[in-house]
Coordinates of N, CA and C and ligand atoms in Angstrom, one line a residue:
X1 N 12.7 -24.4 87.5 CA 11.2 -24.2 87.7 C 10.6 -24.7 86.2
X2 N 9.5 -25.3 86.3 CA 8.8 -25.8 85.2 C 7.9 -24.7 84.7
X3 N 8.1 -24.1 83.5 CA 7.1 -23.1 83.0 C 5.8 -23.9 82.7
X4 N 4.6 -23.1 83.1 CA 3.3 -23.6 82.7 C 2.8 -22.8 81.5
X5 N 2.7 -23.6 80.5 CA 2.0 -23.1 79.3 C 0.6 -23.4 79.1
X6 N -0.2 -22.8 78.5 CA -1.4 -23.0 78.1 C -1.5 -23.1 76.6
X7 N -2.0 -24.2 76.2 CA -1.9 -24.6 74.7 C -3.4 -24.7 74.3
X8 N -4.0 -23.9 73.4 CA -5.4 -24.0 73.0 C -5.4 -23.6 71.3
X9 N -6.6 -23.8 70.9 CA -6.9 -23.3 69.6 C -6.9 -21.8 69.6
X10 N -6.4 -21.2 68.5 CA -6.3 -19.8 68.3 C -7.6 -19.1 68.1
X11 N -7.8 -17.9 68.7 CA -8.9 -17.1 68.3 C -8.4 -16.1 67.3
X12 N -9.7 -15.5 66.7 CA -9.3 -14.5 65.7 C -8.4 -13.5 66.0
X13 N -8.5 -13.1 67.4 CA -8.0 -11.9 68.0 C -6.4 -12.1 68.0
X14 N -6.0 -13.4 67.8 CA -4.5 -13.9 67.8 C -3.9 -13.8 66.4
X15 N -4.6 -13.4 65.4 CA -4.2 -13.4 64.2 C -2.9 -12.6 63.9
X16 N -3.1 -11.3 64.4 CA -1.9 -10.3 64.2 C -0.5 -10.8 64.8
X17 N -0.7 -11.4 66.1 CA 0.6 -11.8 66.6 C 1.1 -13.0 65.9
X18 N 0.4 -13.9 65.5 CA 0.8 -15.0 64.8 C 1.4 -14.7 63.4
X19 N 0.8 -13.8 62.9 CA 1.5 -13.4 61.6 C 2.7 -12.6 61.7
X20 N 2.8 -11.8 63.0 CA 4.0 -11.1 63.1 C 5.1 -12.2 63.5
X21 N 4.8 -13.2 64.1 CA 5.8 -14.2 64.5 C 6.2 -15.0 63.3
X22 N 5.2 -15.2 62.5 CA 5.6 -15.9 61.3 C 6.7 -15.2 60.4
X23 N 6.3 -14.0 60.4 CA 7.0 -13.1 59.6 C 8.6 -13.1 60.0
X24 N 8.7 -13.0 61.3 CA 10.0 -12.7 62.0 C 10.7 -14.1 62.2
X25 N 10.0 -15.0 62.5 CA 10.7 -16.2 62.9 C 10.8 -17.3 61.8
X26 N 9.9 -17.2 60.8 CA 9.8 -18.2 59.9 C 10.1 -17.7 58.5
X27 N 9.4 -16.6 58.2 CA 9.6 -16.2 56.7 C 10.8 -15.3 56.3
X28 N 11.6 -15.1 57.4 CA 12.7 -14.0 57.2 C 13.4 -14.4 55.9
X29 N 13.6 -13.2 55.1 CA 14.5 -13.2 53.9 C 13.4 -13.7 52.8
X30 N 12.2 -14.0 53.0 CA 11.2 -14.3 52.0 C 10.1 -13.3 52.1
X31 N 9.2 -13.5 51.0 CA 8.0 -12.6 51.0 C 7.2 -12.9 52.2
X32 N 6.5 -12.1 52.8 CA 5.6 -12.5 53.9 C 4.2 -12.8 53.4
X33 N 3.9 -14.1 53.5 CA 2.9 -14.7 52.9 C 1.8 -15.0 53.9
X34 N 2.2 -15.2 55.1 CA 1.2 -15.6 56.1 C 0.9 -14.3 56.9
X35 N 0.2 -13.5 56.2 CA -0.4 -12.3 56.8 C -1.5 -12.5 57.7
X36 N -1.9 -11.4 58.4 CA -3.1 -11.7 59.3 C -4.2 -12.1 58.7
X37 N -4.6 -11.8 57.4 CA -5.8 -12.2 56.6 C -5.6 -13.6 56.3
X38 N -4.4 -14.3 56.1 CA -4.1 -15.6 55.7 C -4.3 -16.4 56.9
X39 N -3.8 -15.9 58.1 CA -3.8 -16.7 59.3 C -5.3 -16.8 59.8
X40 N -6.1 -15.7 59.6 CA -7.6 -15.8 60.0 C -8.1 -16.8 59.0
X41 N -7.9 -16.8 57.7 CA -8.6 -18.0 57.1 C -8.3 -19.3 57.6
X42 N -7.1 -19.5 58.2 CA -6.5 -20.7 58.7 C -7.4 -21.0 59.8
X43 N -7.4 -19.9 60.8 CA -8.3 -20.2 61.9 C -9.7 -20.6 61.7
X44 N -10.2 -20.2 60.7 CA -11.7 -20.4 60.3 C -11.7 -21.8 59.6
X45 N -10.6 -22.2 59.1 CA -10.8 -23.5 58.4 C -11.0 -24.9 59.1
X46 N -12.0 -25.5 58.8 CA -12.3 -26.8 59.7 C -11.4 -27.7 59.5
X47 N -10.4 -27.9 58.4 CA -9.4 -28.8 58.3 C -8.2 -28.3 58.7
X48 N -8.0 -27.3 59.4 CA -6.8 -26.7 59.9 C -7.0 -26.4 61.5
X49 N -5.8 -26.9 62.0 CA -5.7 -26.4 63.5 C -4.8 -25.3 63.7
X50 N -5.2 -24.1 64.3 CA -4.1 -23.2 64.5 C -4.0 -23.2 66.1
X51 N -3.0 -23.8 66.7 CA -2.6 -23.7 68.1 C -1.7 -22.5 68.6
X52 N -2.1 -22.1 69.6 CA -1.2 -21.0 70.4 C -0.9 -21.4 71.8
X53 N 0.3 -21.0 72.2 CA 0.7 -21.4 73.4 C 1.1 -19.9 74.1
X54 N 0.5 -20.0 75.6 CA 0.7 -18.7 76.2 C 1.0 -18.9 77.5
X55 N 1.7 -18.0 78.1 CA 2.0 -18.0 79.5 C 1.6 -16.8 80.2
X56 N 0.8 -16.7 81.3 CA 0.2 -15.6 81.7 C -0.5 -14.8 80.6
X57 N -1.1 -15.4 79.8 CA -1.9 -14.6 78.8 C -1.1 -14.1 77.6
X58 N 0.3 -14.2 77.6 CA 1.1 -13.6 76.4 C 1.3 -14.9 75.4
X59 N 1.0 -14.5 74.2 CA 1.4 -15.5 73.2 C 2.9 -15.7 73.0
X60 N 3.4 -16.9 73.2 CA 4.6 -17.1 73.0 C 5.1 -18.2 71.9
X61 N 4.1 -18.7 71.3 CA 4.6 -19.6 70.2 C 3.2 -20.0 69.6
X62 N 3.3 -20.6 68.3 CA 2.0 -21.0 67.5 C 2.5 -22.1 66.7
X63 N 1.4 -22.8 66.2 CA 1.6 -24.0 65.2 C 0.4 -23.9 64.4
X64 N 0.7 -24.3 63.1 CA -0.6 -24.5 62.2 C -0.5 -25.9 61.5
X65 N -1.4 -26.7 61.7 CA -1.5 -28.0 61.0 C -2.9 -28.2 60.4
X66 N -2.4 -28.8 59.1 CA -3.8 -28.9 58.2 C -3.9 -30.7 58.3
X67 N -5.2 -31.0 58.2 CA -5.4 -32.4 58.2 C -6.0 -32.9 56.8
X68 N -5.3 -33.9 56.5 CA -5.8 -34.7 55.2 C -6.7 -35.7 55.7
X69 N -7.0 -36.6 54.6 CA -7.7 -38.0 54.9 C -7.1 -38.8 56.0
X70 N -5.7 -39.1 55.9 CA -5.1 -39.8 56.9 C -3.7 -39.3 57.4
X71 N -3.3 -38.2 56.7 CA -2.1 -37.4 57.2 C -2.4 -36.1 57.5
X72 N -1.5 -35.6 58.5 CA -1.6 -34.2 58.9 C -0.2 -33.5 58.5
X73 N -0.1 -32.2 58.2 CA 0.9 -31.4 57.7 C 1.1 -30.3 58.4
X74 N 2.3 -30.2 59.1 CA 2.6 -29.0 59.9 C 3.1 -27.8 58.9
X75 N 2.3 -26.8 58.7 CA 2.6 -25.8 57.8 C 3.5 -24.7 58.5
X76 N 3.2 -24.4 59.6 CA 4.1 -23.3 60.4 C 4.2 -23.8 61.9
X77 N 5.5 -23.3 62.3 CA 5.6 -23.8 63.8 C 6.6 -22.8 64.3
X78 N 6.6 -22.1 65.3 CA 7.4 -21.1 65.9 C 7.3 -20.8 67.4
X79 N 8.3 -20.5 68.1 CA 8.4 -20.1 69.3 C 9.2 -18.8 69.4
X80 N 8.7 -17.9 70.2 CA 9.3 -16.5 70.2 C 10.7 -16.7 70.6
X81 N 11.7 -16.0 70.0 CA 13.1 -16.2 70.2 C 13.6 -16.1 71.6
X82 N 13.0 -15.4 72.4 CA 13.5 -15.3 73.7 C 13.1 -16.5 74.6
X83 N 12.1 -17.3 74.1 CA 11.5 -18.4 74.8 C 11.9 -19.7 74.4
X84 N 13.0 -19.9 73.6 CA 13.3 -21.2 72.9 C 14.2 -21.9 73.9
X85 N 14.4 -23.1 73.7 CA 15.3 -24.2 74.5 C 14.5 -24.4 75.9
X86 N 13.4 -24.0 76.0 CA 12.8 -24.3 77.4 C 11.6 -25.3 77.3
X87 N 11.4 -26.0 76.2 CA 10.5 -26.9 76.1 C 9.2 -26.6 75.7
X88 N 8.9 -25.2 75.3 CA 7.7 -24.9 74.8 C 7.4 -25.4 73.4
X89 N 8.5 -25.8 72.4 CA 8.2 -26.3 71.2 C 7.8 -27.7 71.4
X90 N 8.5 -28.4 72.1 CA 8.1 -29.7 72.5 C 6.6 -30.0 73.1
X91 N 6.2 -29.0 73.9 CA 4.8 -29.0 74.4 C 3.9 -28.7 73.3
X92 N 4.2 -27.9 72.3 CA 3.2 -27.7 71.3 C 3.1 -28.7 70.4
X93 N 4.4 -29.4 70.1 CA 4.3 -30.6 69.2 C 3.6 -31.7 69.9
X94 N 3.8 -32.0 71.2 CA 3.0 -33.0 71.8 C 1.5 -32.8 71.6
X95 N 1.1 -31.6 71.8 CA -0.4 -31.1 71.6 C -0.9 -31.6 70.2
X96 N 0.0 -31.2 69.2 CA -0.3 -31.4 67.9 C -0.4 -32.8 67.5
X97 N 0.6 -33.7 68.2 CA 0.5 -35.1 67.9 C -0.7 -35.8 68.5
X98 N -0.9 -35.2 69.7 CA -2.0 -35.9 70.3 C -3.5 -35.7 69.7
X99 N -3.7 -34.4 69.1 CA -4.7 -34.2 68.3 C -4.8 -34.9 67.0
X100 N -3.7 -35.1 66.4 CA -3.4 -35.8 65.1 C -3.8 -37.3 65.6
X101 N -3.5 -38.0 66.3 CA -3.7 -39.3 66.9 C -5.3 -39.4 67.1
X102 N -5.9 -38.5 67.8 CA -7.4 -38.6 67.9 C -8.1 -38.4 66.6
X103 N -7.6 -37.6 65.7 CA -8.3 -37.6 64.4 C -8.0 -38.7 63.6
X104 N -7.2 -39.5 64.0 CA -7.0 -40.9 63.1 C -5.9 -40.8 62.1
X105 N -5.0 -39.6 62.3 CA -4.0 -39.4 61.4 C -3.0 -40.5 61.5
X106 N -2.4 -41.1 60.4 CA -1.3 -42.1 60.5 C 0.1 -41.5 60.5
X107 N 0.3 -40.2 60.1 CA 1.6 -39.7 60.1 C 1.5 -38.1 59.9
X108 N 2.5 -37.5 60.4 CA 2.6 -36.0 60.4 C 3.8 -35.6 59.4
X109 N 3.6 -34.8 58.4 CA 4.6 -34.4 57.6 C 5.0 -32.8 57.6
X110 N 6.0 -32.5 57.1 CA 6.3 -31.1 57.3 C 7.6 -30.8 56.3
X111 N 7.7 -29.6 55.9 CA 9.0 -29.1 55.4 C 9.8 -28.2 56.2
X112 N 11.1 -28.2 56.1 CA 11.9 -27.2 56.9 C 13.0 -26.6 56.1
X113 N 13.4 -25.5 56.2 CA 14.4 -24.9 55.5 C 15.7 -25.7 55.4
X114 N 16.4 -26.2 54.3 CA 17.4 -27.0 54.5 C 18.5 -26.5 55.4
X115 N 18.8 -25.2 55.6 CA 19.6 -24.4 56.5 C 19.1 -24.3 57.8
X116 N 17.9 -24.9 58.2 CA 17.5 -24.5 59.6 C 17.9 -25.7 60.4
X117 N 19.1 -25.6 60.8 CA 19.6 -26.8 61.8 C 18.9 -26.8 63.0
X118 N 18.5 -25.7 63.7 CA 17.6 -26.0 65.0 C 16.4 -26.7 64.9
X119 N 15.7 -26.4 63.8 CA 14.4 -27.0 63.4 C 14.7 -28.5 63.1
X120 N 15.7 -28.7 62.2 CA 15.7 -30.2 62.0 C 16.3 -31.0 63.2
X121 N 17.1 -30.4 64.0 CA 17.4 -31.1 65.3 C 16.2 -31.2 66.1
X122 N 15.4 -30.3 66.2 CA 14.1 -30.3 67.0 C 13.3 -31.4 66.6
X123 N 13.0 -31.5 65.2 CA 12.1 -32.5 64.8 C 12.6 -33.8 64.9
X124 N 14.0 -34.0 64.5 CA 14.6 -35.3 64.7 C 14.5 -35.8 66.3
X125 N 14.7 -34.9 67.1 CA 14.6 -35.3 68.5 C 13.3 -35.8 68.8
X126 N 12.4 -35.4 68.0 CA 10.9 -35.9 68.4 C 10.5 -36.9 67.5
X127 N 11.3 -37.7 66.7 CA 11.0 -38.8 66.0 C 10.8 -38.5 64.6
X128 N 11.0 -37.4 64.0 CA 10.7 -37.1 62.7 C 12.1 -37.6 61.9
X129 N 11.8 -38.1 60.7 CA 13.0 -38.4 59.8 C 12.9 -37.6 58.6
X130 N 14.1 -37.4 58.0 CA 14.1 -36.9 56.6 C 13.9 -37.8 55.6
X131 N 12.9 -37.5 54.7 CA 12.8 -38.5 53.5 C 13.0 -38.0 52.2
X132 N 13.1 -36.7 52.0 CA 13.4 -36.1 50.6 C 13.7 -34.7 50.7
X133 N 14.0 -34.1 49.6 CA 14.3 -32.7 49.5 C 13.5 -32.0 48.3
X134 N 13.3 -30.6 48.4 CA 12.6 -30.1 47.3 C 13.4 -28.8 47.2
X135 N 14.3 -28.8 46.0 CA 15.2 -27.8 45.6 C 14.3 -26.6 45.2
X136 N 14.7 -25.5 45.7 CA 14.3 -24.1 45.5 C 12.9 -24.0 46.0
X137 N 12.4 -24.7 47.1 CA 11.1 -24.8 47.5 C 10.6 -23.4 48.1
X138 N 11.6 -22.7 48.8 CA 11.4 -21.4 49.4 C 11.7 -20.2 48.4
X139 N 10.9 -20.0 47.4 CA 10.9 -19.0 46.5 C 12.3 -18.9 45.7
X140 N 12.9 -20.0 45.5 CA 14.1 -20.3 44.8 C 15.2 -19.7 45.7
X141 N 15.0 -19.3 46.9 CA 16.1 -18.8 47.9 C 16.7 -20.0 48.5
X142 N 16.0 -20.9 49.0 CA 16.4 -22.1 49.7 C 15.7 -23.2 49.4
X143 N 16.4 -24.4 49.6 CA 15.8 -25.7 49.5 C 15.0 -26.0 50.7
X144 N 14.1 -27.1 50.6 CA 13.4 -27.6 51.8 C 13.8 -29.0 52.0
X145 N 13.8 -29.4 53.2 CA 14.0 -30.9 53.7 C 12.7 -31.2 54.0
X146 N 12.2 -32.6 53.4 CA 11.0 -33.1 53.9 C 11.1 -34.0 54.9
X147 N 10.3 -33.9 56.1 CA 10.3 -34.7 57.2 C 9.0 -35.4 57.6
X148 N 9.0 -36.5 58.1 CA 7.8 -37.1 58.5 C 7.8 -38.0 59.7
X149 N 7.0 -38.0 60.5 CA 6.8 -39.1 61.5 C 5.4 -39.9 61.5
X150 N 5.7 -41.2 61.6 CA 4.5 -42.1 61.4 C 3.9 -42.2 62.9
X151 N 2.7 -42.2 62.9 CA 1.9 -42.3 64.3 C 1.3 -43.8 64.6
X152 N 1.4 -44.6 63.4 CA 0.7 -45.8 63.5 C 1.2 -46.6 64.8
X153 N 2.5 -46.5 65.1 CA 3.2 -47.3 66.1 C 3.3 -46.7 67.5
X154 N 2.5 -45.4 67.5 CA 2.5 -44.7 68.8 C 2.1 -45.6 69.9
X155 N 2.7 -45.6 71.0 CA 2.1 -46.4 72.2 C 0.9 -45.8 72.6
Ligands
LIG1 C1 12.5 -25.2 66.1 C2 11.8 -24.4 67.4 C3 10.2 -24.3 67.1 C4 12.0 -25.2 68.6 O1 11.4 -24.6 69.7 P1 11.9 -24.7 71.2 O2 10.9 -24.4 72.0 O3 13.2 -24.1 71.3 O4 12.0 -26.3 71.4 P2 12.2 -27.2 72.7 O5 12.7 -26.3 73.8 O6 10.9 -27.7 73.1 O7 13.3 -28.3 72.2 C5 14.5 -28.0 72.2 C6 15.3 -29.3 71.5 O8 15.0 -29.1 70.1 C7 16.7 -29.2 69.6 N1 16.9 -27.8 69.3 C8 16.1 -26.6 69.4 N2 16.7 -25.6 69.1 C9 18.1 -26.0 68.8 C10 19.5 -25.4 68.3 N3 19.4 -24.0 68.2 N4 20.5 -26.0 68.0 C11 20.4 -27.5 68.1 N5 19.3 -28.2 68.7 C12 18.2 -27.4 68.8 C13 17.3 -29.8 70.7 O9 17.2 -31.1 70.7 C14 16.6 -29.1 71.9 O10 16.8 -29.9 73.1 P3 17.8 -29.3 74.2 O11 17.5 -27.8 74.5 O12 17.7 -30.1 75.4 O13 19.2 -29.6 73.8 C15 12.2 -22.9 67.6 O14 13.7 -22.9 67.5 C16 11.9 -21.9 66.6 O15 10.6 -21.2 66.7 N6 12.6 -21.5 65.5 C17 12.1 -20.6 64.4 C18 11.1 -21.0 63.7 C19 11.2 -22.3 63.0 O16 12.3 -22.7 62.5 N7 10.2 -23.2 63.0 C20 10.3 -24.6 62.3 C21 10.2 -24.5 60.7 S1 8.5 -24.0 60.4

């Protein structure tokens, strides 16, 4: 069965769930920086999109993407652990890419933890390539790989 997700811009009321998912799925082993307050700031920032995916009203994933002049940057991206490998990440990424194309972005960049094999595999599958590394990027606990996808040649 194909699960139906609703992907929309986040509301202020989503901030606690987004912050909790960031803490548990992304920032584990690091300081919790994406608190509810910071997520709220992102929701209100006109140069940032905070997207949420829901099924039957339940928040199952979120993504935060910032827009520059001609490139976008995925800052955070997570799917609830119990919902992974079911296409939700792909659906959210497609939503982000579509909005980036509409906004005239030429590329999307992101950082991932060097040891995060699932995330690297996920992004590679969707056309991102690794182009660099940042030693100690995550509080000197872990290195980052930098990845990007050009949107110029998108069909
Ligand atoms: C990375 C993440 C967002 C992927 O979301 P998802 O909903 O599972 O992704 P999808 O189901 O759309 O895509 C799955 C594809 O990604 C790749 N992938 C995802 N998890 C993988 C894993 N554990 N091992 C290998 N490949 C994986 C595969 O190509 C997979 O396709 P397949 O299931 O047909 O083999 C999710 O694992 C997650 O939230 N991880 C924790 C947070 C995180 O690491 N965020 C990214 C860095 S900020």
